[in-house]
Amino acid sequence: MTQDKLVNSPVCNSDACYESEFTTQDGIVKTWLCMTSGYTSNTTMTLDSEGLKQTLELTADLIKDLRLDLVPPGGGEKLAWFPTAITMPEKGMVFPEPIKDTSTLDGKPDWQWTVVKAIPIPEEEQKKYPDPTNPGKFYKNRMDMKNLKRFDKLCFMDAAEELGMFTKQTVRVPEKSTAIGSDGPFPSEPSEK
């Protein structure tokens, strides 16, 4: 059973922190993504956990530098919180980027959200962009680093919206069908009853 709700963010105290709960073979896991600051954590990120050690091994230095250790919404043991980085190959990326030659009062780099959109690679040029994870396959899109957009560090939702994370999917409904759930050979006439 999953439960999703909005809670107050321990990062910036906004009321737009998305909390999700799900069950794994190891038990219940809660995750949080603050839609204002873009920081994320989950209940496996306790300060002495193996999950945190693995995350630190695989994470970019800037994201490690921006780590915050905070008590999660609702209380409990402190967890490591990090700014998220999102890659959607068909749409683009949202990631934290340092602001050159700046730092905050606590000595951490000052930063902002950067959005880079994906643009199609012409078919004749795709051979220049091999996919290392799929030998013989080639990327169909690349990131347009010349036309990036930047957002304040407390405007993660704006950055995600710019990327198109919240766009609705369009569903095509056949013109002739008025029946719900079928466009096959069955008539869609009203019942006589």
PDB file of C-alpha atoms in Angstrom:
ATOM      1  CA  MET A   1       0.000   0.000   0.000  1.00  0.00           C
ATOM      2  CA  THR A   2       1.362   3.424  -0.896  1.00  0.00           C
ATOM      3  CA  GLN A   3       0.580   6.741   0.718  1.00  0.00           C
ATOM      4  CA  ASP A   4       1.425  10.079  -0.894  1.00  0.00           C
ATOM      5  CA  LYS A   5       0.951  13.487   0.702  1.00  0.00           C
ATOM      6  CA  LEU A   6       2.409  16.972   1.038  1.00  0.00           C
ATOM      7  CA  VAL A   7       4.281  17.806   4.246  1.00  0.00           C
ATOM      8  CA  ASN A   8       6.447  20.678   5.518  1.00  0.00           C
ATOM      9  CA  SER A   9      10.007  20.575   4.220  1.00  0.00           C
ATOM     10  CA  PRO A  10      12.811  20.441   6.794  1.00  0.00           C
ATOM     11  CA  VAL A  11      15.051  22.158   4.212  1.00  0.00           C
ATOM     12  CA  CYS A  12      13.087  25.374   3.625  1.00  0.00           C
ATOM     13  CA  ASN A  13       9.875  24.922   5.671  1.00  0.00           C
ATOM     14  CA  SER A  14       7.673  25.140   2.552  1.00  0.00           C
ATOM     15  CA  ASP A  15       4.491  23.079   2.566  1.00  0.00           C
ATOM     16  CA  ALA A  16       5.334  21.583  -0.837  1.00  0.00           C
ATOM     17  CA  CYS A  17       7.414  18.582   0.213  1.00  0.00           C
ATOM     18  CA  TYR A  18       6.097  15.453  -1.483  1.00  0.00           C
ATOM     19  CA  GLU A  19       6.154  12.417   0.804  1.00  0.00           C
ATOM     20  CA  SER A  20       5.655   8.919  -0.542  1.00  0.00           C
ATOM     21  CA  GLU A  21       5.588   5.657   1.350  1.00  0.00           C
ATOM     22  CA  PHE A  22       5.952   2.176  -0.072  1.00  0.00           C
ATOM     23  CA  THR A  23       6.731  -1.316   1.115  1.00  0.00           C
ATOM     24  CA  THR A  24       9.860  -3.204   0.077  1.00  0.00           C
ATOM     25  CA  GLN A  25      11.077  -6.649   1.066  1.00  0.00           C
ATOM     26  CA  ASP A  26      13.058  -4.903   3.840  1.00  0.00           C
ATOM     27  CA  GLY A  27      10.036  -3.002   5.157  1.00  0.00           C
ATOM     28  CA  ILE A  28       8.421   0.410   4.739  1.00  0.00           C
ATOM     29  CA  VAL A  29      10.444   3.157   3.058  1.00  0.00           C
ATOM     30  CA  LYS A  30       9.455   6.818   3.030  1.00  0.00           C
ATOM     31  CA  THR A  31      10.827   9.222   0.447  1.00  0.00           C
ATOM     32  CA  TRP A  32      10.658  13.002   0.293  1.00  0.00           C
ATOM     33  CA  LEU A  33      11.171  15.501  -2.512  1.00  0.00           C
ATOM     34  CA  CYS A  34      10.864  19.169  -1.602  1.00  0.00           C
ATOM     35  CA  MET A  35       9.327  20.841  -4.649  1.00  0.00           C
ATOM     36  CA  THR A  36      10.612  24.249  -3.489  1.00  0.00           C
ATOM     37  CA  SER A  37      14.280  23.466  -2.761  1.00  0.00           C
ATOM     38  CA  GLY A  38      14.639  20.279  -4.827  1.00  0.00           C
ATOM     39  CA  TYR A  39      16.223  18.434  -1.905  1.00  0.00           C
ATOM     40  CA  THR A  40      15.409  14.756  -1.479  1.00  0.00           C
ATOM     41  CA  SER A  41      15.944  12.004   1.069  1.00  0.00           C
ATOM     42  CA  ASN A  42      14.506   8.698   2.190  1.00  0.00           C
ATOM     43  CA  THR A  43      14.467   6.612   5.353  1.00  0.00           C
ATOM     44  CA  THR A  44      17.454   4.559   4.171  1.00  0.00           C
ATOM     45  CA  MET A  45      19.695   7.675   4.305  1.00  0.00           C
ATOM     46  CA  THR A  46      20.477   7.530   8.035  1.00  0.00           C
ATOM     47  CA  LEU A  47      23.881   9.025   8.814  1.00  0.00           C
ATOM     48  CA  ASP A  48      25.540   5.661   9.489  1.00  0.00           C
ATOM     49  CA  SER A  49      23.798   3.640   6.749  1.00  0.00           C
ATOM     50  CA  GLU A  50      25.296   1.589   3.952  1.00  0.00           C
ATOM     51  CA  GLY A  51      22.877   3.339   1.575  1.00  0.00           C
ATOM     52  CA  LEU A  52      24.411   6.719   2.415  1.00  0.00           C
ATOM     53  CA  LYS A  53      27.957   5.353   1.979  1.00  0.00           C
ATOM     54  CA  GLN A  54      27.052   4.044  -1.481  1.00  0.00           C
ATOM     55  CA  THR A  55      25.348   7.312  -2.413  1.00  0.00           C
ATOM     56  CA  LEU A  56      28.449   9.287  -1.424  1.00  0.00           C
ATOM     57  CA  GLU A  57      30.646   7.051  -3.600  1.00  0.00           C
ATOM     58  CA  LEU A  58      28.471   7.659  -6.676  1.00  0.00           C
ATOM     59  CA  THR A  59      27.522  11.315  -6.231  1.00  0.00           C
ATOM     60  CA  ALA A  60      29.077  14.413  -7.815  1.00  0.00           C
ATOM     61  CA  ASP A  61      31.199  16.594  -5.505  1.00  0.00           C
ATOM     62  CA  LEU A  62      28.842  19.600  -5.695  1.00  0.00           C
ATOM     63  CA  ILE A  63      25.872  17.505  -4.570  1.00  0.00           C
ATOM     64  CA  LYS A  64      27.957  16.039  -1.726  1.00  0.00           C
ATOM     65  CA  ASP A  65      29.036  19.578  -0.721  1.00  0.00           C
ATOM     66  CA  LEU A  66      25.388  20.689  -0.583  1.00  0.00           C
ATOM     67  CA  ARG A  67      24.331  17.821   1.700  1.00  0.00           C
ATOM     68  CA  LEU A  68      22.184  18.711   4.696  1.00  0.00           C
ATOM     69  CA  ASP A  69      21.616  16.427   7.696  1.00  0.00           C
ATOM     70  CA  LEU A  70      18.068  17.047   8.900  1.00  0.00           C
ATOM     71  CA  VAL A  71      15.274  15.409  10.878  1.00  0.00           C
ATOM     72  CA  PRO A  72      12.568  14.255   8.427  1.00  0.00           C
ATOM     73  CA  PRO A  73       8.978  15.525   8.480  1.00  0.00           C
ATOM     74  CA  GLY A  74       7.162  13.898  11.382  1.00  0.00           C
ATOM     75  CA  GLY A  75      10.393  13.439  13.365  1.00  0.00           C
ATOM     76  CA  GLY A  76      12.845  10.591  13.755  1.00  0.00           C
ATOM     77  CA  GLU A  77      16.532  10.029  13.177  1.00  0.00           C
ATOM     78  CA  LYS A  78      18.479  12.615  11.142  1.00  0.00           C
ATOM     79  CA  LEU A  79      18.792  11.806   7.446  1.00  0.00           C
ATOM     80  CA  ALA A  80      21.139  13.028   4.730  1.00  0.00           C
ATOM     81  CA  TRP A  81      19.346  15.286   2.227  1.00  0.00           C
ATOM     82  CA  PHE A  82      20.764  16.124  -1.207  1.00  0.00           C
ATOM     83  CA  PRO A  83      19.644  18.292  -4.120  1.00  0.00           C
ATOM     84  CA  THR A  84      18.196  16.008  -6.763  1.00  0.00           C
ATOM     85  CA  ALA A  85      19.361  15.701 -10.362  1.00  0.00           C
ATOM     86  CA  ILE A  86      16.830  14.570 -12.946  1.00  0.00           C
ATOM     87  CA  THR A  87      17.591  13.252 -16.419  1.00  0.00           C
ATOM     88  CA  MET A  88      14.781  12.519 -18.856  1.00  0.00           C
ATOM     89  CA  PRO A  89      16.421  11.499 -22.165  1.00  0.00           C
ATOM     90  CA  GLU A  90      13.433  12.648 -24.253  1.00  0.00           C
ATOM     91  CA  LYS A  91      13.025  15.978 -22.411  1.00  0.00           C
ATOM     92  CA  GLY A  92      16.332  17.022 -20.839  1.00  0.00           C
ATOM     93  CA  MET A  93      17.896  17.536 -17.420  1.00  0.00           C
ATOM     94  CA  VAL A  94      17.498  19.565 -14.226  1.00  0.00           C
ATOM     95  CA  PHE A  95      20.594  19.729 -12.030  1.00  0.00           C
ATOM     96  CA  PRO A  96      22.268  21.920  -9.418  1.00  0.00           C
ATOM     97  CA  GLU A  97      25.053  24.104 -10.787  1.00  0.00           C
ATOM     98  CA  PRO A  98      27.518  26.215  -8.784  1.00  0.00           C
ATOM     99  CA  ILE A  99      27.505  29.974  -9.281  1.00  0.00           C
ATOM    100  CA  LYS A 100      31.090  30.867 -10.177  1.00  0.00           C
ATOM    101  CA  ASP A 101      33.211  32.619  -7.566  1.00  0.00           C
ATOM    102  CA  THR A 102      30.511  32.602  -4.869  1.00  0.00           C
ATOM    103  CA  SER A 103      29.884  30.798  -1.617  1.00  0.00           C
ATOM    104  CA  THR A 104      27.363  30.939   1.192  1.00  0.00           C
ATOM    105  CA  LEU A 105      28.033  32.086   4.762  1.00  0.00           C
ATOM    106  CA  ASP A 106      28.730  28.493   5.827  1.00  0.00           C
ATOM    107  CA  GLY A 107      31.406  28.144   3.117  1.00  0.00           C
ATOM    108  CA  LYS A 108      29.342  25.899   0.828  1.00  0.00           C
ATOM    109  CA  PRO A 109      29.206  26.799  -2.848  1.00  0.00           C
ATOM    110  CA  ASP A 110      26.332  29.042  -3.830  1.00  0.00           C
ATOM    111  CA  TRP A 111      24.302  27.402  -6.551  1.00  0.00           C
ATOM    112  CA  GLN A 112      21.211  27.447  -8.753  1.00  0.00           C
ATOM    113  CA  TRP A 113      19.043  25.049 -10.750  1.00  0.00           C
ATOM    114  CA  THR A 114      19.953  24.610 -14.400  1.00  0.00           C
ATOM    115  CA  VAL A 115      17.592  23.237 -17.030  1.00  0.00           C
ATOM    116  CA  VAL A 116      18.940  21.818 -20.273  1.00  0.00           C
ATOM    117  CA  LYS A 117      16.438  20.593 -22.853  1.00  0.00           C
ATOM    118  CA  ALA A 118      16.917  17.614 -25.148  1.00  0.00           C
ATOM    119  CA  ILE A 119      16.988  18.300 -28.865  1.00  0.00           C
ATOM    120  CA  PRO A 120      16.687  15.711 -31.639  1.00  0.00           C
ATOM    121  CA  ILE A 121      19.829  14.505 -33.364  1.00  0.00           C
ATOM    122  CA  PRO A 122      19.329  14.322 -37.146  1.00  0.00           C
ATOM    123  CA  GLU A 123      19.246  10.666 -38.226  1.00  0.00           C
ATOM    124  CA  GLU A 124      22.344  11.072 -40.404  1.00  0.00           C
ATOM    125  CA  GLU A 125      24.334  12.333 -37.384  1.00  0.00           C
ATOM    126  CA  GLN A 126      23.184   9.748 -34.796  1.00  0.00           C
ATOM    127  CA  LYS A 127      26.189   7.485 -35.551  1.00  0.00           C
ATOM    128  CA  LYS A 128      28.336  10.179 -33.861  1.00  0.00           C
ATOM    129  CA  TYR A 129      26.457   9.552 -30.580  1.00  0.00           C
ATOM    130  CA  PRO A 130      26.818   5.863 -29.597  1.00  0.00           C
ATOM    131  CA  ASP A 131      24.988   4.665 -26.490  1.00  0.00           C
ATOM    132  CA  PRO A 132      27.708   3.023 -24.336  1.00  0.00           C
ATOM    133  CA  THR A 133      25.128   0.994 -22.404  1.00  0.00           C
ATOM    134  CA  ASN A 134      23.612  -0.487 -25.585  1.00  0.00           C
ATOM    135  CA  PRO A 135      26.296  -1.485 -28.124  1.00  0.00           C
ATOM    136  CA  GLY A 136      25.137  -0.891 -31.690  1.00  0.00           C
ATOM    137  CA  LYS A 137      22.497   1.653 -30.586  1.00  0.00           C
ATOM    138  CA  PHE A 138      22.730   5.423 -30.902  1.00  0.00           C
ATOM    139  CA  TYR A 139      21.202   8.339 -29.055  1.00  0.00           C
ATOM    140  CA  LYS A 140      18.299  10.082 -30.779  1.00  0.00           C
ATOM    141  CA  ASN A 141      18.526  13.232 -28.616  1.00  0.00           C
ATOM    142  CA  ARG A 142      21.310  15.301 -27.119  1.00  0.00           C
ATOM    143  CA  MET A 143      21.377  18.007 -24.472  1.00  0.00           C
ATOM    144  CA  ASP A 144      21.265  21.585 -25.805  1.00  0.00           C
ATOM    145  CA  MET A 145      23.971  23.123 -23.614  1.00  0.00           C
ATOM    146  CA  LYS A 146      23.881  26.407 -25.581  1.00  0.00           C
ATOM    147  CA  ASN A 147      20.325  27.283 -24.565  1.00  0.00           C
ATOM    148  CA  LEU A 148      20.164  26.410 -20.883  1.00  0.00           C
ATOM    149  CA  LYS A 149      17.983  28.218 -18.370  1.00  0.00           C
ATOM    150  CA  ARG A 150      18.803  28.926 -14.750  1.00  0.00           C
ATOM    151  CA  PHE A 151      16.525  29.221 -11.720  1.00  0.00           C
ATOM    152  CA  ASP A 152      17.033  30.277  -8.096  1.00  0.00           C
ATOM    153  CA  LYS A 153      17.828  27.445  -5.687  1.00  0.00           C
ATOM    154  CA  LEU A 154      14.348  27.785  -4.134  1.00  0.00           C
ATOM    155  CA  CYS A 155      12.612  27.520  -7.521  1.00  0.00           C
ATOM    156  CA  PHE A 156      12.978  23.800  -8.204  1.00  0.00           C
ATOM    157  CA  MET A 157       9.320  23.456  -9.231  1.00  0.00           C
ATOM    158  CA  ASP A 158       9.764  26.199 -11.840  1.00  0.00           C
ATOM    159  CA  ALA A 159      12.837  24.419 -13.205  1.00  0.00           C
ATOM    160  CA  ALA A 160      10.987  21.086 -13.327  1.00  0.00           C
ATOM    161  CA  GLU A 161       8.050  22.752 -15.065  1.00  0.00           C
ATOM    162  CA  GLU A 162      10.410  24.324 -17.619  1.00  0.00           C
ATOM    163  CA  LEU A 163      11.693  20.821 -18.378  1.00  0.00           C
ATOM    164  CA  GLY A 164       8.115  19.637 -18.914  1.00  0.00           C
ATOM    165  CA  MET A 165       7.844  17.268 -15.973  1.00  0.00           C
ATOM    166  CA  PHE A 166       4.238  18.295 -15.306  1.00  0.00           C
ATOM    167  CA  THR A 167       2.832  18.310 -18.832  1.00  0.00           C
ATOM    168  CA  LYS A 168      -0.265  16.208 -19.305  1.00  0.00           C
ATOM    169  CA  GLN A 169      -0.230  13.287 -21.699  1.00  0.00           C
ATOM    170  CA  THR A 170      -2.613  13.677 -24.634  1.00  0.00           C
ATOM    171  CA  VAL A 171      -4.795  10.673 -25.367  1.00  0.00           C
ATOM    172  CA  ARG A 172      -6.270  10.329 -28.836  1.00  0.00           C
ATOM    173  CA  VAL A 173      -9.889   9.170 -28.810  1.00  0.00           C
ATOM    174  CA  PRO A 174     -11.212   7.709 -32.072  1.00  0.00           C
ATOM    175  CA  GLU A 175     -13.746  10.090 -33.640  1.00  0.00           C
ATOM    176  CA  LYS A 176     -16.466   7.518 -34.387  1.00  0.00           C
ATOM    177  CA  SER A 177     -16.484   5.813 -31.003  1.00  0.00           C
ATOM    178  CA  THR A 178     -18.723   7.023 -28.219  1.00  0.00           C
ATOM    179  CA  ALA A 179     -18.288   3.895 -26.110  1.00  0.00           C
ATOM    180  CA  ILE A 180     -15.933   3.975 -23.167  1.00  0.00           C
ATOM    181  CA  GLY A 181     -13.139   1.436 -23.412  1.00  0.00           C
ATOM    182  CA  SER A 182     -13.795   0.162 -26.934  1.00  0.00           C
ATOM    183  CA  ASP A 183     -13.286   1.242 -30.492  1.00  0.00           C
ATOM    184  CA  GLY A 184     -13.775  -2.263 -31.831  1.00  0.00           C
ATOM    185  CA  PRO A 185     -16.616  -3.818 -33.810  1.00  0.00           C
ATOM    186  CA  PHE A 186     -19.106  -3.587 -30.935  1.00  0.00           C
ATOM    187  CA  PRO A 187     -21.926  -1.070 -31.369  1.00  0.00           C
ATOM    188  CA  SER A 188     -22.028   1.847 -28.967  1.00  0.00           C
ATOM    189  CA  GLU A 189     -25.771   2.356 -28.932  1.00  0.00           C
ATOM    190  CA  PRO A 190     -27.729   3.049 -25.767  1.00  0.00           C
ATOM    191  CA  SER A 191     -29.342   0.145 -23.963  1.00  0.00           C
ATOM    192  CA  GLU A 192     -33.093  -0.427 -24.299  1.00  0.00           C
ATOM    193  CA  LYS A 193     -33.406  -1.124 -20.547  1.00  0.00           C
TER     194      LYS A 193
END
